[in-house]
Amino acid sequence: MKRGVLELIDLFCPKAYVSSVFDVDLQQMTSRGIKGIFLDLDNTIIRRDAALFSPDVVRWLQELRCRGFKVVVVSNNSHKRVSDLVDPLGIPAVCRAVKPWKRPFRRALEMLGTEPRETALIGDQIFTDIFGGNRMGLYTILVKPMPGGEFWGTRLFSRQLEKLILKKIKKFF
Ligand SMILES: [Mg+2]
């Protein structure tokens, strides 16, 4: 395959692929020099049909802090949904982010004060989270989407294409 095509495929490939955020190796992230983490919201740390974080997720978010990671939520969802969830925990957020555009990621980097190479992104969608994060040079981690409702556009279009890409990249994980 031509080099350009391979580079394009690379942009859709996460650096790691795990079942859930709880399977992210935080020790390894520290060893890699990761200092900041961008977190997707819906179907990554909360079901899209839920109004509260599960206690497990709250504990995990606390652990991130204890380990010294700076965290920002980067979500395409509305200001109300995002701030209702993260404000009580004191986590900053970029909402209505229009991922995969670079602007929200640049803003999130400014908020954390980290460089792309020392920043990870954890999300459940290849075309918004992973593609956007890779374009910015972040360490991208794909998680399996949590069960629960999904935006119809995601279900209809993105997930079908993701299936094709995952089939291709599965052999690497
Ligand atoms: Mg998501």
PDB file of C-alpha atoms and ligand atoms in Angstrom:
ATOM      1  CA  MET A   1       0.000   0.000   0.000  1.00  0.00           C
ATOM      2  CA  LYS A   2       1.127   3.551  -0.654  1.00  0.00           C
ATOM      3  CA  ARG A   3       2.720   5.370   2.247  1.00  0.00           C
ATOM      4  CA  GLY A   4       0.050   8.081   2.318  1.00  0.00           C
ATOM      5  CA  VAL A   5      -2.696   5.501   2.654  1.00  0.00           C
ATOM      6  CA  LEU A   6      -0.905   3.734   5.506  1.00  0.00           C
ATOM      7  CA  GLU A   7      -0.437   7.029   7.319  1.00  0.00           C
ATOM      8  CA  LEU A   8      -4.127   7.755   6.921  1.00  0.00           C
ATOM      9  CA  ILE A   9      -5.069   4.342   8.351  1.00  0.00           C
ATOM     10  CA  ASP A  10      -2.653   5.021  11.220  1.00  0.00           C
ATOM     11  CA  LEU A  11      -4.690   8.074  12.162  1.00  0.00           C
ATOM     12  CA  PHE A  12      -7.675   5.842  12.908  1.00  0.00           C
ATOM     13  CA  CYS A  13      -5.711   3.342  14.991  1.00  0.00           C
ATOM     14  CA  PRO A  14      -5.582   3.754  18.759  1.00  0.00           C
ATOM     15  CA  LYS A  15      -2.258   3.182  20.528  1.00  0.00           C
ATOM     16  CA  ALA A  16      -4.043   0.898  22.984  1.00  0.00           C
ATOM     17  CA  TYR A  17      -7.419  -0.845  22.990  1.00  0.00           C
ATOM     18  CA  VAL A  18      -8.993  -1.986  26.266  1.00  0.00           C
ATOM     19  CA  SER A  19     -12.393  -3.161  27.482  1.00  0.00           C
ATOM     20  CA  SER A  20     -13.057  -0.282  29.841  1.00  0.00           C
ATOM     21  CA  VAL A  21     -11.328   2.640  31.538  1.00  0.00           C
ATOM     22  CA  PHE A  22     -10.615   0.361  34.492  1.00  0.00           C
ATOM     23  CA  ASP A  23      -8.303  -1.668  32.265  1.00  0.00           C
ATOM     24  CA  VAL A  24      -6.109   1.302  31.359  1.00  0.00           C
ATOM     25  CA  ASP A  25      -2.653   0.626  32.798  1.00  0.00           C
ATOM     26  CA  LEU A  26      -2.083   3.795  34.825  1.00  0.00           C
ATOM     27  CA  GLN A  27       1.376   2.718  35.939  1.00  0.00           C
ATOM     28  CA  GLN A  28       2.393   2.339  32.323  1.00  0.00           C
ATOM     29  CA  MET A  29       0.956   5.765  31.507  1.00  0.00           C
ATOM     30  CA  THR A  30       3.165   7.316  34.161  1.00  0.00           C
ATOM     31  CA  SER A  31       6.177   5.432  32.811  1.00  0.00           C
ATOM     32  CA  ARG A  32       5.401   6.818  29.354  1.00  0.00           C
ATOM     33  CA  GLY A  33       5.583  10.317  30.768  1.00  0.00           C
ATOM     34  CA  ILE A  34       1.852  10.961  30.493  1.00  0.00           C
ATOM     35  CA  LYS A  35       0.838  13.864  32.715  1.00  0.00           C
ATOM     36  CA  GLY A  36      -2.543  14.883  31.329  1.00  0.00           C
ATOM     37  CA  ILE A  37      -5.602  12.885  30.309  1.00  0.00           C
ATOM     38  CA  PHE A  38      -8.469  13.886  28.036  1.00  0.00           C
ATOM     39  CA  LEU A  39     -11.564  11.894  28.879  1.00  0.00           C
ATOM     40  CA  ASP A  40     -14.523  11.403  26.609  1.00  0.00           C
ATOM     41  CA  LEU A  41     -17.784  11.386  28.554  1.00  0.00           C
ATOM     42  CA  ASP A  42     -20.646   9.415  27.001  1.00  0.00           C
ATOM     43  CA  ASN A  43     -20.176   5.670  26.779  1.00  0.00           C
ATOM     44  CA  THR A  44     -16.586   6.030  28.035  1.00  0.00           C
ATOM     45  CA  ILE A  45     -17.049   6.984  31.697  1.00  0.00           C
ATOM     46  CA  ILE A  46     -20.860   7.086  31.827  1.00  0.00           C
ATOM     47  CA  ARG A  47     -23.680   5.415  29.949  1.00  0.00           C
ATOM     48  CA  ARG A  48     -25.356   7.870  27.640  1.00  0.00           C
ATOM     49  CA  ASP A  49     -28.712   7.133  29.298  1.00  0.00           C
ATOM     50  CA  ALA A  50     -27.393   7.635  32.861  1.00  0.00           C
ATOM     51  CA  ALA A  51     -27.516  10.838  34.888  1.00  0.00           C
ATOM     52  CA  LEU A  52     -24.878   9.964  37.496  1.00  0.00           C
ATOM     53  CA  PHE A  53     -21.407   8.467  37.461  1.00  0.00           C
ATOM     54  CA  SER A  54     -21.195   5.000  38.950  1.00  0.00           C
ATOM     55  CA  PRO A  55     -19.292   4.792  42.270  1.00  0.00           C
ATOM     56  CA  ASP A  56     -16.586   2.790  40.467  1.00  0.00           C
ATOM     57  CA  VAL A  57     -16.026   5.613  38.009  1.00  0.00           C
ATOM     58  CA  VAL A  58     -15.914   8.214  40.785  1.00  0.00           C
ATOM     59  CA  ARG A  59     -13.275   6.119  42.566  1.00  0.00           C
ATOM     60  CA  TRP A  60     -11.320   5.731  39.338  1.00  0.00           C
ATOM     61  CA  LEU A  61     -11.414   9.497  38.716  1.00  0.00           C
ATOM     62  CA  GLN A  62     -10.089  10.023  42.244  1.00  0.00           C
ATOM     63  CA  GLU A  63      -7.321   7.540  41.576  1.00  0.00           C
ATOM     64  CA  LEU A  64      -6.263   9.498  38.510  1.00  0.00           C
ATOM     65  CA  ARG A  65      -5.853  12.536  40.709  1.00  0.00           C
ATOM     66  CA  CYS A  66      -4.017  10.638  43.406  1.00  0.00           C
ATOM     67  CA  ARG A  67      -1.550   9.452  40.788  1.00  0.00           C
ATOM     68  CA  GLY A  68      -0.969  13.053  39.776  1.00  0.00           C
ATOM     69  CA  PHE A  69      -2.708  13.084  36.392  1.00  0.00           C
ATOM     70  CA  LYS A  70      -4.373  16.298  35.297  1.00  0.00           C
ATOM     71  CA  VAL A  71      -7.775  15.479  33.826  1.00  0.00           C
ATOM     72  CA  VAL A  72     -10.139  17.304  31.484  1.00  0.00           C
ATOM     73  CA  VAL A  73     -13.369  15.987  30.007  1.00  0.00           C
ATOM     74  CA  VAL A  74     -13.691  16.685  26.275  1.00  0.00           C
ATOM     75  CA  SER A  75     -17.244  15.980  25.142  1.00  0.00           C
ATOM     76  CA  ASN A  76     -19.391  16.719  22.120  1.00  0.00           C
ATOM     77  CA  ASN A  77     -22.407  16.785  24.422  1.00  0.00           C
ATOM     78  CA  SER A  78     -24.212  19.883  25.732  1.00  0.00           C
ATOM     79  CA  HIS A  79     -22.902  22.234  28.357  1.00  0.00           C
ATOM     80  CA  LYS A  80     -25.688  21.260  30.772  1.00  0.00           C
ATOM     81  CA  ARG A  81     -25.138  17.507  30.538  1.00  0.00           C
ATOM     82  CA  VAL A  82     -21.377  17.852  30.910  1.00  0.00           C
ATOM     83  CA  SER A  83     -21.269  20.434  33.705  1.00  0.00           C
ATOM     84  CA  ASP A  84     -24.014  18.714  35.738  1.00  0.00           C
ATOM     85  CA  LEU A  85     -21.744  15.677  35.838  1.00  0.00           C
ATOM     86  CA  VAL A  86     -18.248  17.078  36.216  1.00  0.00           C
ATOM     87  CA  ASP A  87     -18.738  20.300  38.196  1.00  0.00           C
ATOM     88  CA  PRO A  88     -19.487  18.495  41.486  1.00  0.00           C
ATOM     89  CA  LEU A  89     -16.199  16.613  41.083  1.00  0.00           C
ATOM     90  CA  GLY A  90     -14.228  19.732  40.233  1.00  0.00           C
ATOM     91  CA  ILE A  91     -13.129  18.373  36.858  1.00  0.00           C
ATOM     92  CA  PRO A  92     -12.745  20.942  34.069  1.00  0.00           C
ATOM     93  CA  ALA A  93     -14.412  20.296  30.724  1.00  0.00           C
ATOM     94  CA  VAL A  94     -14.604  21.343  27.110  1.00  0.00           C
ATOM     95  CA  CYS A  95     -18.171  20.723  25.962  1.00  0.00           C
ATOM     96  CA  ARG A  96     -19.852  20.985  22.534  1.00  0.00           C
ATOM     97  CA  ALA A  97     -16.375  20.065  21.440  1.00  0.00           C
ATOM     98  CA  VAL A  98     -17.083  19.043  17.824  1.00  0.00           C
ATOM     99  CA  LYS A  99     -14.419  16.343  17.938  1.00  0.00           C
ATOM    100  CA  PRO A 100     -12.441  15.449  15.791  1.00  0.00           C
ATOM    101  CA  TRP A 101     -11.732  19.127  15.040  1.00  0.00           C
ATOM    102  CA  LYS A 102      -8.464  20.278  16.563  1.00  0.00           C
ATOM    103  CA  ARG A 103      -9.749  23.363  18.300  1.00  0.00           C
ATOM    104  CA  PRO A 104     -11.352  21.704  21.352  1.00  0.00           C
ATOM    105  CA  PHE A 105      -8.236  19.604  21.865  1.00  0.00           C
ATOM    106  CA  ARG A 106      -6.005  22.682  21.671  1.00  0.00           C
ATOM    107  CA  ARG A 107      -8.218  24.325  24.242  1.00  0.00           C
ATOM    108  CA  ALA A 108      -8.042  21.291  26.519  1.00  0.00           C
ATOM    109  CA  LEU A 109      -4.231  21.246  26.211  1.00  0.00           C
ATOM    110  CA  GLU A 110      -4.150  24.883  27.271  1.00  0.00           C
ATOM    111  CA  MET A 111      -6.374  24.094  30.237  1.00  0.00           C
ATOM    112  CA  LEU A 112      -4.047  21.319  31.404  1.00  0.00           C
ATOM    113  CA  GLY A 113      -0.806  23.012  30.434  1.00  0.00           C
ATOM    114  CA  THR A 114       0.577  19.802  28.955  1.00  0.00           C
ATOM    115  CA  GLU A 115       2.272  19.019  25.634  1.00  0.00           C
ATOM    116  CA  PRO A 116       0.573  16.582  23.213  1.00  0.00           C
ATOM    117  CA  ARG A 117       3.290  13.949  23.766  1.00  0.00           C
ATOM    118  CA  GLU A 118       2.620  13.928  27.507  1.00  0.00           C
ATOM    119  CA  THR A 119      -1.147  13.773  27.078  1.00  0.00           C
ATOM    120  CA  ALA A 120      -3.390  10.747  26.634  1.00  0.00           C
ATOM    121  CA  LEU A 121      -6.921  10.568  25.343  1.00  0.00           C
ATOM    122  CA  ILE A 122      -9.406   7.903  26.392  1.00  0.00           C
ATOM    123  CA  GLY A 123     -12.569   7.527  24.328  1.00  0.00           C
ATOM    124  CA  ASP A 124     -14.975   5.040  22.773  1.00  0.00           C
ATOM    125  CA  GLN A 125     -15.255   6.355  19.217  1.00  0.00           C
ATOM    126  CA  ILE A 126     -12.726   6.003  16.436  1.00  0.00           C
ATOM    127  CA  PHE A 127     -13.930   8.869  14.252  1.00  0.00           C
ATOM    128  CA  THR A 128     -14.215  11.515  16.924  1.00  0.00           C
ATOM    129  CA  ASP A 129     -11.936  10.556  19.830  1.00  0.00           C
ATOM    130  CA  ILE A 130      -9.180   8.453  18.292  1.00  0.00           C
ATOM    131  CA  PHE A 131      -8.898  10.208  14.938  1.00  0.00           C
ATOM    132  CA  GLY A 132      -8.997  13.623  16.633  1.00  0.00           C
ATOM    133  CA  GLY A 133      -6.467  12.622  19.275  1.00  0.00           C
ATOM    134  CA  ASN A 134      -4.071  11.080  16.769  1.00  0.00           C
ATOM    135  CA  ARG A 135      -4.176  14.219  14.625  1.00  0.00           C
ATOM    136  CA  MET A 136      -3.011  16.129  17.679  1.00  0.00           C
ATOM    137  CA  GLY A 137      -0.246  13.655  18.488  1.00  0.00           C
ATOM    138  CA  LEU A 138      -1.851  12.397  21.701  1.00  0.00           C
ATOM    139  CA  TYR A 139      -1.474   8.893  23.149  1.00  0.00           C
ATOM    140  CA  THR A 140      -4.874   7.505  22.179  1.00  0.00           C
ATOM    141  CA  ILE A 141      -6.664   4.738  24.054  1.00  0.00           C
ATOM    142  CA  LEU A 142      -9.851   3.205  22.696  1.00  0.00           C
ATOM    143  CA  VAL A 143     -12.311   1.638  25.132  1.00  0.00           C
ATOM    144  CA  LYS A 144     -15.292  -0.527  24.268  1.00  0.00           C
ATOM    145  CA  PRO A 145     -18.444   1.613  24.433  1.00  0.00           C
ATOM    146  CA  MET A 146     -20.449   1.144  27.618  1.00  0.00           C
ATOM    147  CA  PRO A 147     -23.826  -0.482  27.057  1.00  0.00           C
ATOM    148  CA  GLY A 148     -26.780   1.866  26.908  1.00  0.00           C
ATOM    149  CA  GLY A 149     -28.405   4.258  24.525  1.00  0.00           C
ATOM    150  CA  GLU A 150     -26.511   5.863  21.725  1.00  0.00           C
ATOM    151  CA  PHE A 151     -27.007   8.896  19.510  1.00  0.00           C
ATOM    152  CA  TRP A 152     -28.779   7.564  16.381  1.00  0.00           C
ATOM    153  CA  GLY A 153     -26.145   8.997  14.046  1.00  0.00           C
ATOM    154  CA  THR A 154     -23.405   7.200  15.933  1.00  0.00           C
ATOM    155  CA  ARG A 155     -25.267   3.907  15.887  1.00  0.00           C
ATOM    156  CA  LEU A 156     -26.178   4.113  12.233  1.00  0.00           C
ATOM    157  CA  PHE A 157     -22.992   5.401  10.650  1.00  0.00           C
ATOM    158  CA  SER A 158     -19.938   5.516  12.899  1.00  0.00           C
ATOM    159  CA  ARG A 159     -20.314   2.108  14.517  1.00  0.00           C
ATOM    160  CA  GLN A 160     -20.679   0.329  11.160  1.00  0.00           C
ATOM    161  CA  LEU A 161     -17.483   1.890   9.843  1.00  0.00           C
ATOM    162  CA  GLU A 162     -15.746   1.253  13.152  1.00  0.00           C
ATOM    163  CA  LYS A 163     -16.521  -2.443  12.806  1.00  0.00           C
ATOM    164  CA  LEU A 164     -14.588  -2.522   9.538  1.00  0.00           C
ATOM    165  CA  ILE A 165     -11.600  -0.692  11.005  1.00  0.00           C
ATOM    166  CA  LEU A 166     -11.567  -2.772  14.190  1.00  0.00           C
ATOM    167  CA  LYS A 167     -11.502  -5.934  12.092  1.00  0.00           C
ATOM    168  CA  LYS A 168      -8.342  -4.634  10.430  1.00  0.00           C
ATOM    169  CA  ILE A 169      -6.590  -3.485  13.586  1.00  0.00           C
ATOM    170  CA  LYS A 170      -7.621  -6.316  15.925  1.00  0.00           C
ATOM    171  CA  LYS A 171      -4.571  -8.350  15.041  1.00  0.00           C
ATOM    172  CA  PHE A 172      -2.349  -5.692  16.604  1.00  0.00           C
ATOM    173  CA  PHE A 173      -3.922  -6.004  20.066  1.00  0.00           C
TER     174      PHE A 173
HETATM  175 MG    MG B   1     -18.276   8.681  23.619  1.00  0.00          MG
END
